CSV table of C-alpha atoms and ligand atoms in Angstrom, one decimal:
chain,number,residue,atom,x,y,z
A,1,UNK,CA,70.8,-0.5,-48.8
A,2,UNK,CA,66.8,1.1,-48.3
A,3,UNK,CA,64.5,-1.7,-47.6
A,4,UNK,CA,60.9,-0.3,-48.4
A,5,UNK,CA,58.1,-2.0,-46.9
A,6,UNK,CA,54.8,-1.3,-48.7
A,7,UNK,CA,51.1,-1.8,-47.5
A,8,UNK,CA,49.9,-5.0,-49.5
A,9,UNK,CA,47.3,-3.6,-51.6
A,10,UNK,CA,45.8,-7.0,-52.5
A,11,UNK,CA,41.9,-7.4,-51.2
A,12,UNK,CA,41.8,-8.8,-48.1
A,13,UNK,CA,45.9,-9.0,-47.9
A,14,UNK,CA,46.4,-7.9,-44.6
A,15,UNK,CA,50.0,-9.6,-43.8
A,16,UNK,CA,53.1,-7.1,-43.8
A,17,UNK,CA,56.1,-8.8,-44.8
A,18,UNK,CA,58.4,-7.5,-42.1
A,19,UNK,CA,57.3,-6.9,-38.5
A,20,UNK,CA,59.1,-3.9,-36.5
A,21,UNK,CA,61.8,-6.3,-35.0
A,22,UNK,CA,63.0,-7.3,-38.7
A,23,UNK,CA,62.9,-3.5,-39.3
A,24,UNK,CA,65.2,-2.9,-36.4
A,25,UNK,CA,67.7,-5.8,-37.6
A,26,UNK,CA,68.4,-3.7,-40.8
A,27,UNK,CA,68.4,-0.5,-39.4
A,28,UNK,CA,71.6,-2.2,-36.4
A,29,UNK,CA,73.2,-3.9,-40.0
A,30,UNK,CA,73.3,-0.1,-41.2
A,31,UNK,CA,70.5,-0.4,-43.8
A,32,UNK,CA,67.8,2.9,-43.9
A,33,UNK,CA,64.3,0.9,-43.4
A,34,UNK,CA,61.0,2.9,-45.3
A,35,UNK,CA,57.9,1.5,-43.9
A,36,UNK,CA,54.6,3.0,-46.0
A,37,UNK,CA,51.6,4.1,-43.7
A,38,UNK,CA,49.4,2.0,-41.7
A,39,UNK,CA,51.7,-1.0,-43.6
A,40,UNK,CA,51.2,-3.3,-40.5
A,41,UNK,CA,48.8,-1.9,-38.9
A,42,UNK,CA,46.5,-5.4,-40.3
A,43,UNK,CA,48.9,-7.4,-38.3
A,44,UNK,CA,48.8,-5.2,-35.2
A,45,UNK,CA,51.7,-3.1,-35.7
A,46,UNK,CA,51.1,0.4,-35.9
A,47,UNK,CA,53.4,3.0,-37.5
A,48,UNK,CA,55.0,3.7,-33.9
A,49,UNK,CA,56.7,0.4,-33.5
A,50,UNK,CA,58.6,0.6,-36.7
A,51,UNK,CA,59.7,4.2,-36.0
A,52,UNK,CA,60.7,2.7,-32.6
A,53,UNK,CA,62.7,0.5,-34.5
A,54,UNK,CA,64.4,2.8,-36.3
A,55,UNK,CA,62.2,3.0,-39.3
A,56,UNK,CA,60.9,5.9,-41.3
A,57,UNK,CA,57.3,6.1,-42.2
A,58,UNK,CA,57.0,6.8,-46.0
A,59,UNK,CA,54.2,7.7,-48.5
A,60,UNK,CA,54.1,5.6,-51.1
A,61,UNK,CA,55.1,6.8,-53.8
A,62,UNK,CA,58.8,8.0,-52.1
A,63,UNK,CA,58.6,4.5,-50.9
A,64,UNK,CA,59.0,2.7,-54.5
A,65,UNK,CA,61.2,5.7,-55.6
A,66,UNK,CA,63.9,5.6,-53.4
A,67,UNK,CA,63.9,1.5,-52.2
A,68,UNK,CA,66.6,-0.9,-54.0
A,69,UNK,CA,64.6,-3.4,-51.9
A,70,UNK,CA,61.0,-3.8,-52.4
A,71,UNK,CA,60.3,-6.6,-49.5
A,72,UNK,CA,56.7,-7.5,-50.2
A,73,UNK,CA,54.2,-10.4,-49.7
A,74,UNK,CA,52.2,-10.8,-52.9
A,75,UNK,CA,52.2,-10.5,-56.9
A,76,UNK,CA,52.7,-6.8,-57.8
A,77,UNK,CA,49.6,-5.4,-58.9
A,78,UNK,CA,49.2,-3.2,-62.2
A,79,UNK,CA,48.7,-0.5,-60.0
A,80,UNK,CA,52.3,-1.0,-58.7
A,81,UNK,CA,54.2,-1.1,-62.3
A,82,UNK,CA,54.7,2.5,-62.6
A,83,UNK,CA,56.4,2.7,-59.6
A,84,UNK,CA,58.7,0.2,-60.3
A,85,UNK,CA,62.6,1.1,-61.3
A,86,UNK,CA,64.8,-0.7,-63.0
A,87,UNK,CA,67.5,-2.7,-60.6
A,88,UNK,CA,65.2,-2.4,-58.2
A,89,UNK,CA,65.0,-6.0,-56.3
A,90,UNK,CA,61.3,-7.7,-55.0
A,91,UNK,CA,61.2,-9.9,-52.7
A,92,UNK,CA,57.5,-11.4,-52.5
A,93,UNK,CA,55.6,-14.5,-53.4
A,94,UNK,CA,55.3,-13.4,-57.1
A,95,UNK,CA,53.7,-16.8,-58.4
A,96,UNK,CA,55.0,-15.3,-61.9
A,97,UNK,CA,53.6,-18.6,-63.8
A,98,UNK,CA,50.3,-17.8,-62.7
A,99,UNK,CA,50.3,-13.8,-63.3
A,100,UNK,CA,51.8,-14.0,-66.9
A,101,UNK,CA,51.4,-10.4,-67.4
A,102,UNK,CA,53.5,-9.1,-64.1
A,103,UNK,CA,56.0,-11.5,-65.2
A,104,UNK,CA,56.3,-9.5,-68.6
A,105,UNK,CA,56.0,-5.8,-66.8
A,106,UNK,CA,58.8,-7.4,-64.7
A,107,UNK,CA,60.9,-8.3,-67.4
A,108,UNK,CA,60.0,-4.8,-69.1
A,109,UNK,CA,61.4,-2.9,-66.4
A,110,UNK,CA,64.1,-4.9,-65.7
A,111,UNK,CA,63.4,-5.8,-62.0
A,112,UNK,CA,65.0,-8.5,-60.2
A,113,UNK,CA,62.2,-10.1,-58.7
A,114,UNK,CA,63.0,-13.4,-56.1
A,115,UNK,CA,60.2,-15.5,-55.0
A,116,UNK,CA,59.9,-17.0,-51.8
A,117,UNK,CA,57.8,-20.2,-53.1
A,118,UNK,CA,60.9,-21.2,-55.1
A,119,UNK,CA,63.6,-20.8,-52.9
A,120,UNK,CA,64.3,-24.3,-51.5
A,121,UNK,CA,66.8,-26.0,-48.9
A,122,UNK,CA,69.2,-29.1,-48.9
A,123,UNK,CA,66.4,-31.5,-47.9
A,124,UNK,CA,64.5,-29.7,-51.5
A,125,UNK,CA,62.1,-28.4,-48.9
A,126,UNK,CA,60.5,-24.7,-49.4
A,127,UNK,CA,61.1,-23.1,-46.0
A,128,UNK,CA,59.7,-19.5,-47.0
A,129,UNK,CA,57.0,-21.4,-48.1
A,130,UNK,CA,56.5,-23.9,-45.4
A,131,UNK,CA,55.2,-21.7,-42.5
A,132,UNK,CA,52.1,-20.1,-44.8
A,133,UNK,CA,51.4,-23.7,-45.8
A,134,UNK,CA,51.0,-25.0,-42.1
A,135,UNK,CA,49.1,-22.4,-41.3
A,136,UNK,CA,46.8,-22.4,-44.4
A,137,UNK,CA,46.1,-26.2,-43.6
A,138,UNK,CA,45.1,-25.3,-40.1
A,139,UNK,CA,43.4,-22.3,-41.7
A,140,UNK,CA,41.6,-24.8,-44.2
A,141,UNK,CA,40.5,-26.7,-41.3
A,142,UNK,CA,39.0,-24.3,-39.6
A,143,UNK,CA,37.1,-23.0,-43.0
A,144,UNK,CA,35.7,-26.6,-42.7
A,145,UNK,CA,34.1,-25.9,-39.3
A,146,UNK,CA,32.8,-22.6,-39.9
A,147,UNK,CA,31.1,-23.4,-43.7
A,148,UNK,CA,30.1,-26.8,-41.9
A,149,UNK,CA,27.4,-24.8,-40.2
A,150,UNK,CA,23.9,-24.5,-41.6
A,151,UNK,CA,23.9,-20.2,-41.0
A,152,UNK,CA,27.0,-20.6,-43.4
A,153,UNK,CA,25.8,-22.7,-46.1
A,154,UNK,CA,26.6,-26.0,-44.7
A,155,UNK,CA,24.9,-29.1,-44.0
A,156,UNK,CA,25.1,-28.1,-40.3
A,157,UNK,CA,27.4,-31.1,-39.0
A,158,UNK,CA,29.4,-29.8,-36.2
A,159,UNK,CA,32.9,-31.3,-37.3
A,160,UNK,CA,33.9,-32.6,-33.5
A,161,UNK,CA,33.4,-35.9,-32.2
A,162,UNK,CA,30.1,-36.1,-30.0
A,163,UNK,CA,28.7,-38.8,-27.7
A,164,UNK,CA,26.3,-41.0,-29.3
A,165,UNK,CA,26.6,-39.9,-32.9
A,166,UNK,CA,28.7,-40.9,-35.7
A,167,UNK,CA,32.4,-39.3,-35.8
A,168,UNK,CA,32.6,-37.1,-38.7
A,169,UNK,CA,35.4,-38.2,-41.4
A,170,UNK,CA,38.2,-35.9,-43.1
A,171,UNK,CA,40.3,-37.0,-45.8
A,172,UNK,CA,43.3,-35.1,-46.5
A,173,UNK,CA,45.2,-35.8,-49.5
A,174,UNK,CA,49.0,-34.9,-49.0
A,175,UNK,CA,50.7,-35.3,-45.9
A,176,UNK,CA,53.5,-32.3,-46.5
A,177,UNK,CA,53.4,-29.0,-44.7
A,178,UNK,CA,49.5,-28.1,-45.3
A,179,UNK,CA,48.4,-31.7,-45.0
A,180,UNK,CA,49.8,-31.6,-41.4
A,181,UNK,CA,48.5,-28.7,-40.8
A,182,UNK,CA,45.1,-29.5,-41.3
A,183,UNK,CA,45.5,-32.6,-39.4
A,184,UNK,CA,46.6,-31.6,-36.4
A,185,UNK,CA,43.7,-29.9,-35.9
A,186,UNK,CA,41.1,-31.8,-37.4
A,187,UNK,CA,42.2,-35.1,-35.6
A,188,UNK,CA,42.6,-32.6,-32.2
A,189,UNK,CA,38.7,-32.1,-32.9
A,190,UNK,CA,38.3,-35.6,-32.5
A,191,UNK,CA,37.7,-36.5,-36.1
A,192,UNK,CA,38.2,-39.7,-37.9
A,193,UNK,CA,41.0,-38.4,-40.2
A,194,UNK,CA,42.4,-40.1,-43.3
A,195,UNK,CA,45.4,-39.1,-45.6
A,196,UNK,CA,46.2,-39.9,-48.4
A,197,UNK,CA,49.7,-39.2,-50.2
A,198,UNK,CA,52.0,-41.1,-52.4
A,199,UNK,CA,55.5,-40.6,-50.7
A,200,UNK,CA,56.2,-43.1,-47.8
A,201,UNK,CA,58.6,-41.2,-46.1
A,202,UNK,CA,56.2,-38.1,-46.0
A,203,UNK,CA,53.9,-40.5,-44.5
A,204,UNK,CA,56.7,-41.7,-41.9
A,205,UNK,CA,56.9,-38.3,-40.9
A,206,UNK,CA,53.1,-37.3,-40.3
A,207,UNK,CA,52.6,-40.7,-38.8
A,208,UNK,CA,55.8,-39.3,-35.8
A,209,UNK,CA,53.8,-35.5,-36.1
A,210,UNK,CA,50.3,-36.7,-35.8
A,211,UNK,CA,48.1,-38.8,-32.9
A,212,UNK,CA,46.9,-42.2,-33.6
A,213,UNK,CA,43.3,-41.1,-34.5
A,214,UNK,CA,45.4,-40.1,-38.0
A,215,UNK,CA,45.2,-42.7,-40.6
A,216,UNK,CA,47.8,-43.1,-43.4
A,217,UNK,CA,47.2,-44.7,-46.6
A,218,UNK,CA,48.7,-44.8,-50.2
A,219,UNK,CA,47.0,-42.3,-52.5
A,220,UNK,CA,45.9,-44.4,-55.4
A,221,UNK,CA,42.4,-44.3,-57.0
A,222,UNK,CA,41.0,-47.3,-55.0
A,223,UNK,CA,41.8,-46.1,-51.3
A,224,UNK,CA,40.5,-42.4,-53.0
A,225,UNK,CA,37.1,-44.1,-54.2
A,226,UNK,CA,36.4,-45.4,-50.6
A,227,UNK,CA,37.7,-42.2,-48.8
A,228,UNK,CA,35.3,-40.0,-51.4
A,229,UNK,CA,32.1,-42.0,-50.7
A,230,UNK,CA,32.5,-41.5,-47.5
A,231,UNK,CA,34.3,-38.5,-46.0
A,232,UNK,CA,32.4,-35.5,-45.2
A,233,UNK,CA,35.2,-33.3,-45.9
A,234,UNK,CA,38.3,-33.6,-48.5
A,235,UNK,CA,40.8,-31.1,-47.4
A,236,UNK,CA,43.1,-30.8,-50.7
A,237,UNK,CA,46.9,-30.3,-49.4
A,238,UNK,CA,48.9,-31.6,-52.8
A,239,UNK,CA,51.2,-29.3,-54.2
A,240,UNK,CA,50.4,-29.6,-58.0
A,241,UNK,CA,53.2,-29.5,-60.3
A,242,UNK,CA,52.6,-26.3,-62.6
A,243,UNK,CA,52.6,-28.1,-65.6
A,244,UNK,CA,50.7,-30.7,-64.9
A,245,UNK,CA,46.8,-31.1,-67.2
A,246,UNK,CA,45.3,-34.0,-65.5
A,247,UNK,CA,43.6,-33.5,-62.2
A,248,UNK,CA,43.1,-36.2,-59.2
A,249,UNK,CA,39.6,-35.5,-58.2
A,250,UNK,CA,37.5,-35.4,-61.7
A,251,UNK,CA,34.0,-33.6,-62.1
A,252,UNK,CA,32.4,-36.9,-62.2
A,253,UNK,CA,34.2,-37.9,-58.8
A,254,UNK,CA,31.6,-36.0,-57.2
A,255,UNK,CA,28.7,-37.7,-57.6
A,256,UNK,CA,30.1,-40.6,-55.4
A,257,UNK,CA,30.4,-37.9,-52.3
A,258,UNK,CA,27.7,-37.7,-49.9
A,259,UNK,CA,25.3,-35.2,-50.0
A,260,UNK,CA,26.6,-32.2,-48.0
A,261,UNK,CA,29.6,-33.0,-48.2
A,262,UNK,CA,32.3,-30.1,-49.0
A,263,UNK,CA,36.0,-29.9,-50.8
A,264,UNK,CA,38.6,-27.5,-49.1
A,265,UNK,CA,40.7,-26.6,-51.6
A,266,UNK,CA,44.0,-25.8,-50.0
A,267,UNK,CA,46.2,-25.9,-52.5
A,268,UNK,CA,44.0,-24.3,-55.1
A,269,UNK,CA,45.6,-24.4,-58.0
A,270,UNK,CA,42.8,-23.7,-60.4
A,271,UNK,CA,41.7,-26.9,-62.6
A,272,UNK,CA,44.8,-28.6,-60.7
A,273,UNK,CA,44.3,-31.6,-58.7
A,274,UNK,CA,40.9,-31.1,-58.2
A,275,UNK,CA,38.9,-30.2,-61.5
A,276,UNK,CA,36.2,-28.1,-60.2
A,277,UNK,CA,38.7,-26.2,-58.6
A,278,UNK,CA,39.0,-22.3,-58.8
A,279,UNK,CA,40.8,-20.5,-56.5
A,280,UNK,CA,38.2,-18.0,-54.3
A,281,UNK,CA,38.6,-14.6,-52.1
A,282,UNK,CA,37.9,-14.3,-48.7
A,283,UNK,CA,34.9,-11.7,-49.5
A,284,UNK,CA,33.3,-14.7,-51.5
A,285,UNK,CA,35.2,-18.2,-50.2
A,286,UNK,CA,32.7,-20.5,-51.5
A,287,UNK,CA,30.8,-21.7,-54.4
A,288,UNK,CA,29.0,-24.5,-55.3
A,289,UNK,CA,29.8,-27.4,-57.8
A,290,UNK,CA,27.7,-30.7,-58.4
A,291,UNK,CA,26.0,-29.7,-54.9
A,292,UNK,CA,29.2,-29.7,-53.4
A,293,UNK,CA,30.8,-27.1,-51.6
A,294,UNK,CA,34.0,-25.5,-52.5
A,295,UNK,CA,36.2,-23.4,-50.7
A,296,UNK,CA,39.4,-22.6,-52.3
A,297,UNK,CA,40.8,-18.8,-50.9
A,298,UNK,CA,44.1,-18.6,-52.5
A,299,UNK,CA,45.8,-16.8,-49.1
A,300,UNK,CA,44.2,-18.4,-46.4
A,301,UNK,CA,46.9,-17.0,-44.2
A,302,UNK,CA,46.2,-13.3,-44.4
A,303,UNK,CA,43.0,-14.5,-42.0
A,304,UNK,CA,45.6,-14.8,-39.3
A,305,UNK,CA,47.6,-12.0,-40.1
A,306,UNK,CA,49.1,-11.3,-37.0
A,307,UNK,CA,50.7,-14.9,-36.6
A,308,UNK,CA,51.2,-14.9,-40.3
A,309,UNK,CA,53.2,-11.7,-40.5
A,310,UNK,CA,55.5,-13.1,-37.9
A,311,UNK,CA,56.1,-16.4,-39.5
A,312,UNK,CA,56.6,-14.7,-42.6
A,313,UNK,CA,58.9,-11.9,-41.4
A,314,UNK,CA,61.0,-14.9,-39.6
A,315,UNK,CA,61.4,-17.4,-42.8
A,316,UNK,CA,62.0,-14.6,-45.1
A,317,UNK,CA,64.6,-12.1,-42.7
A,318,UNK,CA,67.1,-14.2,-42.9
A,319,UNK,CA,67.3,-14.2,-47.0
A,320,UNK,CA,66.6,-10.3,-47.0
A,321,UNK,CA,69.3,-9.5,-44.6
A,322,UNK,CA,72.2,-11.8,-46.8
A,323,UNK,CA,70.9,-9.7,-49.9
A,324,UNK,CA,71.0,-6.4,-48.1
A,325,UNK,CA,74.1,-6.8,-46.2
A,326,UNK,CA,76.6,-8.7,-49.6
A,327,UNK,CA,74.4,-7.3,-52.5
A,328,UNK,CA,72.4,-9.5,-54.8
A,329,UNK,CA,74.8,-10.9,-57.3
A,330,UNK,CA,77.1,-11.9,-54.3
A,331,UNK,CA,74.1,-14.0,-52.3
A,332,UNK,CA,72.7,-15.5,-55.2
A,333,UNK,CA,76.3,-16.6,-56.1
A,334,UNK,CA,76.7,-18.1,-52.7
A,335,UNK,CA,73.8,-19.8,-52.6
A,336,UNK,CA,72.4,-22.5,-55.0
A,337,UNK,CA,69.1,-22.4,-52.8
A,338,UNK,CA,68.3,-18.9,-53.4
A,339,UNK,CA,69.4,-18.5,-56.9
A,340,UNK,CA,66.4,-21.1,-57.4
A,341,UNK,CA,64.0,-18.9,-56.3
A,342,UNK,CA,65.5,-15.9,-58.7
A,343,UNK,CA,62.8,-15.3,-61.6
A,344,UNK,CA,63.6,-12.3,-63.7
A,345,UNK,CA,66.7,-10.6,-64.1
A,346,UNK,CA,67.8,-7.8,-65.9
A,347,UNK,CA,64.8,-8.4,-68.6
A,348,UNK,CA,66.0,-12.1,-69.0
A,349,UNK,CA,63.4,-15.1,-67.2
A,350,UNK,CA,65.5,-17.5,-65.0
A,351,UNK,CA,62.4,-19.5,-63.3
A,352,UNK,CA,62.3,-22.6,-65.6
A,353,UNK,CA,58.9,-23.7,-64.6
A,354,UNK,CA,57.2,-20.1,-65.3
A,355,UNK,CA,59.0,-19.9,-69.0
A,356,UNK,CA,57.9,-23.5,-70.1
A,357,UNK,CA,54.4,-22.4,-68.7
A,358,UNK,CA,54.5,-18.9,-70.7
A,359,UNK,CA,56.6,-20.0,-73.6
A,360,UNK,CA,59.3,-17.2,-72.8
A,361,UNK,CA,62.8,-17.9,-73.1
A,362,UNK,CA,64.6,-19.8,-70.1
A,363,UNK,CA,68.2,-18.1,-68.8
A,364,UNK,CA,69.7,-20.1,-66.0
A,365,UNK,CA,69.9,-17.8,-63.2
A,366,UNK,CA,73.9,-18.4,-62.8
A,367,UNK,CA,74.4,-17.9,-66.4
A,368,UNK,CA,72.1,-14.4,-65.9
A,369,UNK,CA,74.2,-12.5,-63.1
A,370,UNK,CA,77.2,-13.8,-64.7
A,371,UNK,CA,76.3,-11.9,-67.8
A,372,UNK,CA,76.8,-8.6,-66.3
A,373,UNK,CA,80.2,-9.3,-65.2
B,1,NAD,N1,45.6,-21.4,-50.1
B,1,NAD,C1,46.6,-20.8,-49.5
B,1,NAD,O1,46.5,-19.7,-48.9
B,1,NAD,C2,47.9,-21.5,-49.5
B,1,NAD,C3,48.9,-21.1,-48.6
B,1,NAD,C4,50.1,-21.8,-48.6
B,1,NAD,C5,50.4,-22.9,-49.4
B,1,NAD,N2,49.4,-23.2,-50.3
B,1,NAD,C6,49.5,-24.3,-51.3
B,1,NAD,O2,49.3,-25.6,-50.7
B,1,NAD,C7,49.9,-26.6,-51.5
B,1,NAD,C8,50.6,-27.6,-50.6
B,1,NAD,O3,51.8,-27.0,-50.0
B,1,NAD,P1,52.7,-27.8,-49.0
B,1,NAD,O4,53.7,-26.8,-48.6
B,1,NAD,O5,51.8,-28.5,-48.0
B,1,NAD,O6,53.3,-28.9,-50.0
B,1,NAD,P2,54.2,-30.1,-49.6
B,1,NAD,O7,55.2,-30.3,-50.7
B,1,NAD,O8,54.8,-29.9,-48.2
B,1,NAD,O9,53.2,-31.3,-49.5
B,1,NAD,C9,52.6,-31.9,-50.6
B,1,NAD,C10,52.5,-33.3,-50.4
B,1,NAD,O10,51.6,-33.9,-51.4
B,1,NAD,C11,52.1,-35.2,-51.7
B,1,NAD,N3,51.5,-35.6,-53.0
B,1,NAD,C12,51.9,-35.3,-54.3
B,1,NAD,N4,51.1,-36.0,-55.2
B,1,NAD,C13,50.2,-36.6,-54.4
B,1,NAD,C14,49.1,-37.5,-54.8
B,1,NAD,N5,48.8,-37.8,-56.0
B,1,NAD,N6,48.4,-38.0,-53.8
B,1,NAD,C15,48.6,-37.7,-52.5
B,1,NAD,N7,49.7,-37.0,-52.1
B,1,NAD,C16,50.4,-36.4,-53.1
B,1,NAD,C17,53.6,-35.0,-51.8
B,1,NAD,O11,54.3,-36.2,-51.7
B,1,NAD,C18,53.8,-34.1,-50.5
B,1,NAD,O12,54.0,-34.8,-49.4
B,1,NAD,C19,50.9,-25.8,-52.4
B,1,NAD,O13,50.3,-25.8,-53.7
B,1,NAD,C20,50.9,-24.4,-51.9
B,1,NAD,O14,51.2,-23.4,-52.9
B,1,NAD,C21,48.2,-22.6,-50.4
């Protein structure tokens, strides 16, 4: 097959979604890998090391044309429809229930587009999912620390534990992938760090991940009250079912959080969990609601796009190769896991969660590729 590997066009995206070494893996399995200019050159890989690896640099526009694998890292943007063909597979975190109208140009042009976010494991884990959410934990941490400073628009509280003074207080709520994430560091920082979640055996397992500076509770409003009034940071780590209208953290939750306090919205789902939630960019991370700050970038990862890239390109190779090497129809067969992750195909929607949101017609992905037959 042609794997094409386009420059991410998204502001600010600087991840590539295959580094040279995943290049040079197709290329020994006999596939031709087209790698568009400067496309990891964000991530520190410069044209050279994929043509080392047996790749052949691309302009764009050839790129889309002759690829029957688009292997991408976000949504495709309008720019990108035109250059779209039909068949043609995309492999990328599409988040098609939030980007209703890519989800219909999709359908239009009859592209089989896979998302990593969906694709989930035997334990009902997300593993393409689970490396950018670790890292956009840690990320959100560290978002903490710098907007923490008064030259940033903080309150200027240096989010470490110093002799003499008070230890600074994080609550996390969720203790999956991101909520770990976040932990690790801000309890490494010497932080008084509380999380909250609603799953005992996700607690079990931060409670073995984390040091004993961690603190685990049930998430229910009582232990949220306390942890509101008096944390000087809630780092939001829930994944939010799509559907769901009601939020967590209301409007009027905020007035019972100190003054200068600040919400890292890591999940960001807009209006989700948190109501005064909307996700951000990294040219303008923050705003300001009820005197709180926000900060809600929606791909924290691309800030670290070099160990991003890498984690990416490792969760996501093994998925691309089986589709490359057996053909489409053959892995999705195989594999109840991936066939999850499947979202349009051949103009029908097979994502159940995006076509409840959009009111489109739902086709089981099974009952989609065995259409064709
Ligand atoms: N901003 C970014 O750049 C970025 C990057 C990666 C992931 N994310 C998002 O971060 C979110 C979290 O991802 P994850 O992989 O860590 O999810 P996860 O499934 O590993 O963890 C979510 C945890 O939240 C817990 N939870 C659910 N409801 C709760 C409640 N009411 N109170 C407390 N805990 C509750 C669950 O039990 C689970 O343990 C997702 O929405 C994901 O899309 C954002």
């Amino acid at each position: 097959m042609i794997i094409g590997i386009p420059k991410e066009i998204k502001k600010n995206e600087c991840r590539v979604a295959a580094i040279p070494s995943a290049a040079a893996l197709f290329v020994k399995n006999g596939h031709t890998v087209l790698v568009e200019p400067s496309a990891g050159l964000g991530s520190g890989y410069p044209d050279e090391a994929y043509v080392r690896a047996g790749a052949q640099i691309t302009p764009r526009e050839a790129l889309y044309e002759g690829c029957d694998i688009l292997y991408k890292v976000k949504e495709i943007e309008a720019s990108e429809y035109d250059l779209l063909h039909e068949n043609q597979i995309v492999l990328s975190y599409l988040h098609s229930n939030a980007h209703r109208e890519m989800t219909e140009e999709l359908l239009k042009r009859g592209i089989t587009g896979l998302c990593y976010e969906d694709v989930d494991d035997e334990r009902g884990e997300f593993p393409m999912l689970a490396p950018m959410s670790i890292l956009a934990g840690k990320g959100g941490f560290l978002a903490a620390l710098h907007f923490s400073q008064s030259v940033h628009g903080g309150r200027g509280l240096l989010l470490s534990r110093v002799a003499g003074l008070a230890t600074p207080e994080i609550t996390i709520i969720g203790c999956g992938w991101s909520g770990i994430g976040a932990a690790e560091l801000a309890a490494a920082f010497g932080n008084k760090v509380t999380m909250l979640e609603i799953s005992k055996k996700a607690m079990e397992n931060a409670q073995a991940k984390l040091p004993v500076n961690v603190e685990l509770l049930y998430s229910n409003r009582e232990n949220l009250e306390t942890c509101l009034k008096r944390t000087d940071v809630l780092i939001n780590c829930i994944l939010w079912p799509k559907t769901r209208k009601d939020h967590l953290v209301f409007r009027e939750d905020l007035k019972l959080m100190k003054s200068g306090a600040m919400i890292i919205d890591v999940a960001c789902d807009d209006a989700g969990a948190i109501e005064t939630c909307r996700s951000t960019s990294h040219d303008a991370p923050i705003y300001f609601e009820e005197g709180i700050l926000h900060y809600a970038v929606d791909n924290i990862p691309s800030g670290f796009a070099e160990t991003a890239s890498q984690m990416l390109s490792a969760a996501t190779l093994p998925y691309a190769l089986e589709i490359a090497n057996h053909g489409i129809v053959e892995a999705l067969k195989k594999d109840p896991h991936l066939r999850r992750g499947l979202t349009t195909y051949k103009g029908m929607l097979t994502l159940k969660e995006t076509a409840d949101k959009h009111g489109i017609p739902y086709v089981d992905p099974l009952v989609a590729i065995s259409r064709e037959q």
